PDB file of C-alpha atoms in Angstrom:
ATOM      1  CA  MET A  28       0.045  -0.009   0.057  1.00 56.00           C
ATOM      2  CA  PRO A  29       1.452   3.454  -0.964  1.00 53.00           C
ATOM      3  CA  ILE A  30       0.424   5.127   2.337  1.00 54.00           C
ATOM      4  CA  GLU A  31       2.985   2.771   4.207  1.00 54.00           C
ATOM      5  CA  GLN A  32       5.841   4.083   2.060  1.00 54.00           C
ATOM      6  CA  TYR A  33       6.461   7.781   2.195  1.00 55.00           C
ATOM      7  CA  SER A  34       7.391   9.312  -1.230  1.00 58.00           C
ATOM      8  CA  PRO A  35      10.356  11.702  -1.175  1.00 58.00           C
ATOM      9  CA  TYR A  36       8.628  13.746  -3.821  1.00 57.00           C
ATOM     10  CA  CYS A  37       5.952  14.896  -1.249  1.00 61.00           C
ATOM     11  CA  SER A  38       6.032  17.816   1.115  1.00 68.00           C
ATOM     12  CA  GLY A  39       3.285  16.550   3.226  1.00 77.00           C
ATOM     13  CA  LEU A  40       0.262  14.066   3.733  1.00 81.00           C
ATOM     14  CA  ASP A  41      -1.841  16.176   1.233  1.00 81.00           C
ATOM     15  CA  THR A  42       0.760  15.717  -1.696  1.00 84.00           C
ATOM     16  CA  HIS A  43       1.476  12.158  -0.566  1.00 84.00           C
ATOM     17  CA  CYS A  44      -2.296  11.314  -1.186  1.00 90.00           C
ATOM     18  CA  MET A  45      -2.060  12.791  -4.726  1.00 92.00           C
ATOM     19  CA  VAL A  46       1.195  11.098  -5.670  1.00 89.00           C
ATOM     20  CA  GLY A  47       0.119   7.835  -4.228  1.00 89.00           C
ATOM     21  CA  LEU A  48      -3.017   7.792  -6.171  1.00 94.00           C
ATOM     22  CA  ILE A  49      -1.396   8.812  -9.453  1.00 94.00           C
ATOM     23  CA  SER A  50       1.275   6.184  -8.890  1.00 91.00           C
ATOM     24  CA  ALA A  51      -1.217   3.480  -8.137  1.00 93.00           C
ATOM     25  CA  LYS A  52      -3.123   4.230 -11.233  1.00 96.00           C
ATOM     26  CA  LEU A  53      -0.256   4.456 -13.727  1.00 95.00           C
ATOM     27  CA  SER A  54       1.442   1.236 -12.159  1.00 94.00           C
ATOM     28  CA  LYS A  55      -1.918  -0.498 -12.828  1.00 96.00           C
ATOM     29  CA  ASN A  56      -1.856  -1.552  -9.162  1.00 94.00           C
ATOM     30  CA  ALA A  57      -4.432  -4.252  -8.769  1.00 95.00           C
ATOM     31  CA  ASP A  58      -5.615  -2.589  -5.529  1.00 94.00           C
ATOM     32  CA  TYR A  59      -6.146   0.813  -7.145  1.00 96.00           C
ATOM     33  CA  GLU A  60      -9.843   1.039  -6.146  1.00 97.00           C
ATOM     34  CA  ASN A  61      -8.979   0.245  -2.448  1.00 94.00           C
ATOM     35  CA  ILE A  62      -6.080   2.768  -2.587  1.00 93.00           C
ATOM     36  CA  LYS A  63      -8.441   5.417  -4.045  1.00 96.00           C
ATOM     37  CA  ARG A  64     -11.013   4.893  -1.370  1.00 95.00           C
ATOM     38  CA  MET A  65      -8.284   4.919   1.369  1.00 92.00           C
ATOM     39  CA  TYR A  66      -6.897   8.367   0.069  1.00 93.00           C
ATOM     40  CA  GLN A  67     -10.425   9.777  -0.385  1.00 96.00           C
ATOM     41  CA  ARG A  68     -11.151   8.880   3.207  1.00 94.00           C
ATOM     42  CA  ILE A  69      -7.952  10.531   4.482  1.00 92.00           C
ATOM     43  CA  VAL A  70      -8.525  13.718   2.420  1.00 94.00           C
ATOM     44  CA  LYS A  71     -12.056  13.968   3.645  1.00 94.00           C
ATOM     45  CA  LYS A  72     -11.088  13.743   7.330  1.00 93.00           C
ATOM     46  CA  GLU A  73      -7.928  15.573   7.355  1.00 91.00           C
ATOM     47  CA  ASP A  74      -7.821  19.416   7.795  1.00 91.00           C
ATOM     48  CA  PHE A  75      -6.804  20.212   4.289  1.00 92.00           C
ATOM     49  CA  THR A  76      -7.560  23.372   2.537  1.00 94.00           C
ATOM     50  CA  ILE A  77     -10.614  23.541   0.212  1.00 96.00           C
ATOM     51  CA  GLU A  78      -8.432  23.943  -2.804  1.00 96.00           C
ATOM     52  CA  MET A  79      -6.484  20.943  -1.866  1.00 95.00           C
ATOM     53  CA  LYS A  80      -9.493  18.899  -1.712  1.00 96.00           C
ATOM     54  CA  SER A  81     -10.792  20.093  -4.950  1.00 97.00           C
ATOM     55  CA  SER A  82      -7.518  19.320  -6.587  1.00 97.00           C
ATOM     56  CA  PHE A  83      -7.662  15.866  -5.366  1.00 97.00           C
ATOM     57  CA  SER A  84     -11.161  15.394  -6.589  1.00 97.00           C
ATOM     58  CA  ARG A  85     -10.191  16.719 -10.026  1.00 98.00           C
ATOM     59  CA  ILE A  86      -7.220  14.185  -9.984  1.00 98.00           C
ATOM     60  CA  VAL A  87      -9.729  11.366  -9.137  1.00 98.00           C
ATOM     61  CA  ALA A  88     -11.986  12.379 -11.867  1.00 98.00           C
ATOM     62  CA  TYR A  89      -9.208  12.602 -14.365  1.00 98.00           C
ATOM     63  CA  LEU A  90      -7.700   9.283 -13.527  1.00 98.00           C
ATOM     64  CA  GLU A  91     -11.107   7.614 -14.002  1.00 96.00           C
ATOM     65  CA  GLN A  92     -10.957   8.615 -17.678  1.00 96.00           C
ATOM     66  CA  ILE A  93      -7.710   7.008 -18.460  1.00 91.00           C
TER      67      ILE A  93
END
């Protein structure tokens, strides 16, 4: 699971969620749907900015198209 391995390209949990989700999708991770739900729960419960939550939602929507 990507949440268990901190990405050196992230500045915090918010960017970690985005990078982890994108990485899971592009690597065709078989657990992508579970990973997506996990990150969505994190983004929903954490005290992230409205802009960050909106960006995350746009990334999810974009990844659903590819």
